[in-house]
């Protein structure tokens, strides 16, 4: 038994090292995990086999854990879930040259859109509407401007350059029609689905797992987490939210049996060492928000949590809590600059 335990520990270490090497080979930036997930204390039936696999995917490290009475079934479902995620990433990846999203960005139109892309675009329109424009997939030209400016000069772009790119940012300039396709109405417009597609992909993998009869599973994609059941009967998952001020490992801890959680933070992907300019842009200013340093959303699906955490990060903390409170089955934790916490009305119920 001790030898098996040592062997499993070595395998985990080797798998993680291999993932890190692959991330380097493919030039993928390793996303900072904003959510830490592990089994909580509790009862666990001995006849369940827990299978966990970790691989590089979607620009981060993805871990899928499944517990089932059949080891073969658990392993098969882990593989099928990874295959589903890999298949969907080929639709939404804007960094590759041969994906529908990259074609749309290059040409400005896409005649034939898959049901999956159409679904995410329509959902993007919904979150753009309820967030009053803070969630906007047309922000990519501004993000690319910041990236190129810091790479070439080590500083932020000029206000004139920002204002010029901001003319391209407006969700209303996207025309979506399931039969005719999608068109970007202004030359130079580009979209990024980074704030919603990863959640959609995780959800689709989770749906496949549930469809196959799996009762206990967890998918953790760089901190975007989807949970099906617990880690076995009467055994929840313990979810830790990374402390953005780095005074401790986690700032909040709670248990989760079903649902999803995602966090947006200024420490995830940033352009300058002071983290003033980062991957989240306020579409009303063309600059990164400064009031919030972390926005966590608990919701039924990762797509909801993913999109809303981005939107809530941009709003003021009080506006964010009000928006979260207006939505069904959504809770939020906002950490403002300086460390002050704002919680939705039901947040404390889940952290007890």
XYZ file of C-alpha atoms in Angstrom:
352
model
C 0.000 0.000 0.000
C 2.814 2.368 0.911
C 4.560 1.639 -2.399
C 1.312 2.387 -4.302
C 0.982 5.685 -2.457
C 4.575 6.639 -3.281
C 4.038 5.652 -6.920
C 0.874 7.799 -7.203
C 2.679 10.784 -5.662
C 5.525 10.429 -8.140
C 3.056 10.188 -11.038
C 1.363 13.423 -9.942
C 4.726 15.212 -9.766
C 5.812 13.897 -13.167
C 2.450 14.791 -14.769
C 2.647 18.357 -13.466
C 6.269 18.724 -14.636
C 5.327 17.430 -18.081
C 2.445 19.919 -18.231
C 4.732 22.796 -17.319
C 7.223 21.722 -19.990
C 4.476 21.513 -22.612
C 3.209 24.957 -21.684
C 6.706 26.283 -22.348
C 7.080 24.414 -25.621
C 3.816 25.784 -27.014
C 4.493 29.284 -25.707
C 1.424 29.330 -23.524
C 1.352 31.630 -20.532
C 0.545 29.732 -17.371
C -2.533 31.311 -15.813
C -2.299 31.984 -12.090
C -4.734 29.634 -10.300
C -7.315 31.836 -8.583
C -9.263 28.954 -7.051
C -7.798 26.049 -5.098
C -9.917 22.891 -4.925
C -9.343 19.758 -2.848
C -11.448 17.082 -1.087
C -13.091 18.185 2.140
C -13.177 15.983 5.227
C -16.073 13.535 5.310
C -17.270 10.029 4.617
C -16.038 8.284 1.504
C -17.204 4.857 0.394
C -14.328 2.443 -0.135
C -15.801 1.035 -3.356
C -15.302 4.328 -5.242
C -12.204 4.792 -7.372
C -10.974 8.395 -7.683
C -9.188 9.103 -10.972
C -7.432 12.446 -11.536
C -5.586 13.581 -14.659
C -3.880 16.915 -15.385
C -3.055 18.330 -18.830
C -2.259 21.674 -20.501
C -5.310 23.049 -22.296
C -6.863 26.433 -23.087
C -3.717 28.294 -22.052
C -3.739 26.871 -18.535
C -3.485 23.594 -16.632
C -6.691 21.552 -16.460
C -7.346 18.860 -13.875
C -10.293 16.482 -14.138
C -11.146 14.266 -11.180
C -13.865 11.597 -11.282
C -14.956 9.207 -8.533
C -16.939 6.112 -9.525
C -17.417 2.497 -8.467
C -15.895 1.448 -11.802
C -12.290 2.481 -12.307
C -12.552 1.810 -16.046
C -15.649 3.992 -16.321
C -13.965 6.803 -14.409
C -10.846 6.659 -16.591
C -12.928 6.480 -19.786
C -14.936 9.547 -18.783
C -11.839 11.545 -17.914
C -10.475 10.832 -21.397
C -13.795 11.655 -23.071
C -14.028 14.928 -21.161
C -10.537 15.969 -22.226
C -11.341 14.995 -25.820
C -14.505 17.143 -25.721
C -12.601 20.132 -24.367
C -9.850 19.740 -26.962
C -12.465 19.567 -29.737
C -14.205 22.732 -28.557
C -10.987 24.669 -28.038
C -10.396 24.373 -31.791
C -13.490 26.527 -32.317
C -12.796 29.306 -29.815
C -9.005 29.641 -29.733
C -8.157 33.097 -31.133
C -4.394 32.453 -30.991
C -4.342 29.690 -33.632
C -4.568 30.665 -37.308
C -7.114 28.080 -38.411
C -9.987 28.464 -35.958
C -13.379 30.066 -36.645
C -12.687 32.876 -34.159
C -9.305 33.695 -35.724
C -10.883 33.625 -39.202
C -13.561 36.030 -38.010
C -10.909 38.371 -36.622
C -8.904 38.216 -39.848
C -11.773 38.636 -42.330
C -14.394 40.503 -40.329
C -17.097 37.999 -41.203
C -17.835 34.300 -40.907
C -20.569 32.794 -43.033
C -20.887 29.347 -41.504
C -20.926 29.344 -37.721
C -21.207 26.209 -35.639
C -24.013 25.830 -33.096
C -21.379 26.052 -30.344
C -19.990 29.379 -31.577
C -23.484 30.745 -32.155
C -24.442 29.776 -28.610
C -21.435 31.528 -27.048
C -21.961 34.648 -29.174
C -25.613 34.872 -28.121
C -24.660 34.330 -24.487
C -22.026 37.060 -24.859
C -24.758 39.399 -26.051
C -26.831 38.538 -22.989
C -24.015 39.269 -20.528
C -23.159 42.452 -22.397
C -26.758 43.551 -21.891
C -27.170 42.705 -18.199
C -23.739 44.145 -17.333
C -24.563 47.412 -19.145
C -21.648 46.926 -21.508
C -18.877 46.063 -19.037
C -18.672 42.569 -20.507
C -17.738 43.181 -24.134
C -15.992 40.663 -26.396
C -14.985 43.416 -28.885
C -12.322 44.742 -26.478
C -9.488 42.774 -28.135
C -8.007 45.688 -30.189
C -7.411 47.619 -26.941
C -5.885 44.585 -25.229
C -3.573 44.000 -28.179
C -2.575 47.674 -28.121
C -1.504 47.422 -24.468
C 0.345 44.180 -25.101
C 2.301 45.544 -28.074
C 3.042 48.845 -26.313
C 4.516 47.161 -23.243
C 6.464 44.690 -25.387
C 8.008 47.419 -27.551
C 8.367 50.375 -25.172
C 7.854 48.969 -21.681
C 5.085 51.471 -21.013
C 1.372 51.986 -21.649
C 0.095 53.365 -24.970
C -0.785 57.026 -25.345
C -4.295 58.313 -24.718
C -4.574 59.100 -28.421
C -3.728 55.516 -29.350
C -6.207 54.163 -26.803
C -9.008 56.436 -28.012
C -8.373 55.357 -31.599
C -8.738 51.674 -30.706
C -11.744 52.377 -28.514
C -13.667 53.368 -31.651
C -13.653 49.651 -32.507
C -15.114 48.556 -29.169
C -18.883 48.228 -29.210
C -20.863 45.001 -29.068
C -23.657 46.622 -31.078
C -21.338 46.488 -34.105
C -21.554 42.710 -34.188
C -24.333 41.259 -36.307
C -25.166 37.640 -35.506
C -27.502 35.508 -37.589
C -27.525 31.733 -37.307
C -28.257 31.368 -41.044
C -26.185 34.205 -42.489
C -23.321 34.000 -39.995
C -21.586 36.743 -38.019
C -20.139 40.053 -39.226
C -18.010 42.731 -37.574
C -19.294 46.037 -38.925
C -16.117 48.116 -38.528
C -12.764 47.461 -40.196
C -10.221 46.450 -37.593
C -12.744 45.047 -35.110
C -11.721 41.838 -33.358
C -13.262 39.697 -30.657
C -11.918 37.732 -27.708
C -14.025 35.029 -26.120
C -11.441 34.423 -23.395
C -13.846 35.644 -20.711
C -16.638 33.204 -21.548
C -15.548 30.382 -23.887
C -13.404 28.592 -21.312
C -16.417 28.408 -19.034
C -18.573 27.116 -21.875
C -16.013 24.423 -22.709
C -15.798 23.275 -19.086
C -19.588 23.132 -18.839
C -19.876 21.026 -21.987
C -17.326 18.554 -20.625
C -19.230 18.451 -17.325
C -22.515 17.860 -19.168
C -20.944 14.932 -21.010
C -19.718 13.439 -17.734
C -23.182 13.764 -16.174
C -24.835 12.296 -19.285
C -22.621 9.220 -18.889
C -23.966 8.628 -15.400
C -21.064 9.970 -13.347
C -22.248 11.345 -9.982
C -19.003 12.741 -8.549
C -16.555 14.881 -10.509
C -14.602 18.120 -10.541
C -13.032 20.090 -13.381
C -10.496 22.767 -12.456
C -9.185 24.811 -15.384
C -6.699 27.262 -13.924
C -9.163 28.283 -11.230
C -12.417 28.035 -13.196
C -14.119 25.204 -11.315
C -17.177 23.055 -12.056
C -18.338 20.484 -9.510
C -20.689 17.533 -10.007
C -21.690 16.101 -6.649
C -18.873 15.870 -4.130
C -15.752 13.743 -4.073
C -18.027 10.868 -3.152
C -21.116 10.486 -0.932
C -21.192 13.019 1.918
C -17.813 14.397 0.885
C -17.839 17.917 -0.553
C -15.054 19.743 -2.337
C -13.242 22.405 -0.349
C -12.807 25.554 -2.450
C -10.228 28.176 -1.563
C -10.101 31.645 -3.130
C -6.595 32.961 -3.661
C -5.658 35.941 -1.512
C -4.975 38.784 -4.008
C -2.890 40.604 -1.385
C -0.770 37.439 -0.891
C -0.844 37.722 2.904
C -1.936 34.076 3.025
C -2.678 31.325 0.536
C -6.457 31.728 0.549
C -8.714 34.549 1.671
C -12.014 32.615 1.811
C -12.804 28.915 2.147
C -16.061 27.050 1.514
C -17.401 23.653 0.515
C -19.209 22.883 -2.734
C -21.152 19.848 -3.921
C -22.719 21.186 -7.125
C -22.188 24.326 -9.166
C -19.357 26.476 -10.437
C -17.022 29.198 -9.257
C -14.669 31.573 -11.081
C -12.505 34.531 -10.094
C -11.195 37.498 -12.072
C -8.183 39.263 -10.592
C -5.580 41.852 -11.479
C -2.896 39.285 -10.603
C -3.858 36.802 -13.344
C -2.420 38.372 -16.514
C -0.900 41.817 -16.298
C 1.314 44.027 -18.464
C 3.293 45.964 -15.841
C 4.961 44.868 -12.611
C 2.655 47.081 -10.524
C -0.409 45.322 -12.043
C -2.012 48.655 -12.924
C -2.653 47.549 -16.504
C -3.919 44.008 -16.960
C -6.149 41.802 -19.112
C -9.432 43.337 -17.921
C -10.383 46.594 -19.635
C -13.155 49.005 -18.696
C -14.837 49.688 -22.035
C -15.978 53.122 -20.846
C -12.393 54.330 -20.272
C -10.085 52.075 -22.267
C -8.090 51.431 -19.096
C -7.971 48.719 -16.444
C -10.275 49.200 -13.432
C -8.525 50.248 -10.224
C -11.166 49.863 -7.493
C -11.370 46.054 -7.510
C -8.502 43.543 -7.273
C -10.556 40.334 -7.161
C -14.110 39.344 -8.150
C -15.382 35.841 -7.403
C -18.732 34.507 -8.596
C -20.539 31.347 -7.539
C -23.144 30.251 -10.110
C -24.777 27.120 -11.579
C -22.382 27.053 -14.579
C -18.807 28.110 -15.217
C -19.868 30.165 -18.221
C -22.089 32.268 -15.948
C -19.398 32.572 -13.287
C -16.702 33.343 -15.873
C -18.582 36.116 -17.674
C -19.999 37.648 -14.505
C -16.670 37.719 -12.662
C -15.244 39.795 -15.522
C -18.215 42.153 -15.524
C -18.245 42.549 -11.737
C -14.538 43.308 -11.702
C -15.167 46.363 -13.873
C -18.151 47.735 -11.961
C -17.624 49.500 -8.650
C -17.820 47.030 -5.719
C -21.265 48.254 -4.656
C -22.606 48.113 -8.219
C -21.226 44.574 -8.529
C -22.976 43.373 -5.390
C -26.234 44.931 -6.591
C -25.927 43.193 -9.965
C -25.160 39.833 -8.345
C -28.126 40.281 -6.020
C -30.452 40.820 -8.986
C -29.589 37.419 -10.497
C -30.970 34.040 -9.464
C -28.588 31.498 -7.898
C -25.630 33.858 -8.071
C -23.391 34.914 -5.182
C -20.342 37.167 -5.317
C -17.332 38.228 -3.280
C -15.603 41.453 -4.309
C -12.240 42.424 -2.843
C -11.449 46.091 -3.312
C -8.048 47.754 -3.418
C -6.723 47.775 0.128
C -8.458 44.499 0.988
C -12.007 45.549 1.906
C -14.515 42.791 1.110
C -17.996 43.180 -0.313
C -20.284 40.121 -0.194
C -23.657 39.382 -1.761
C -26.488 38.632 0.666
C -26.129 34.847 0.486
C -22.335 34.635 0.408
C -21.891 34.123 4.140
C -24.286 31.153 4.007
C -21.888 29.206 1.812
C -18.740 30.044 3.770
C -20.005 28.869 7.149
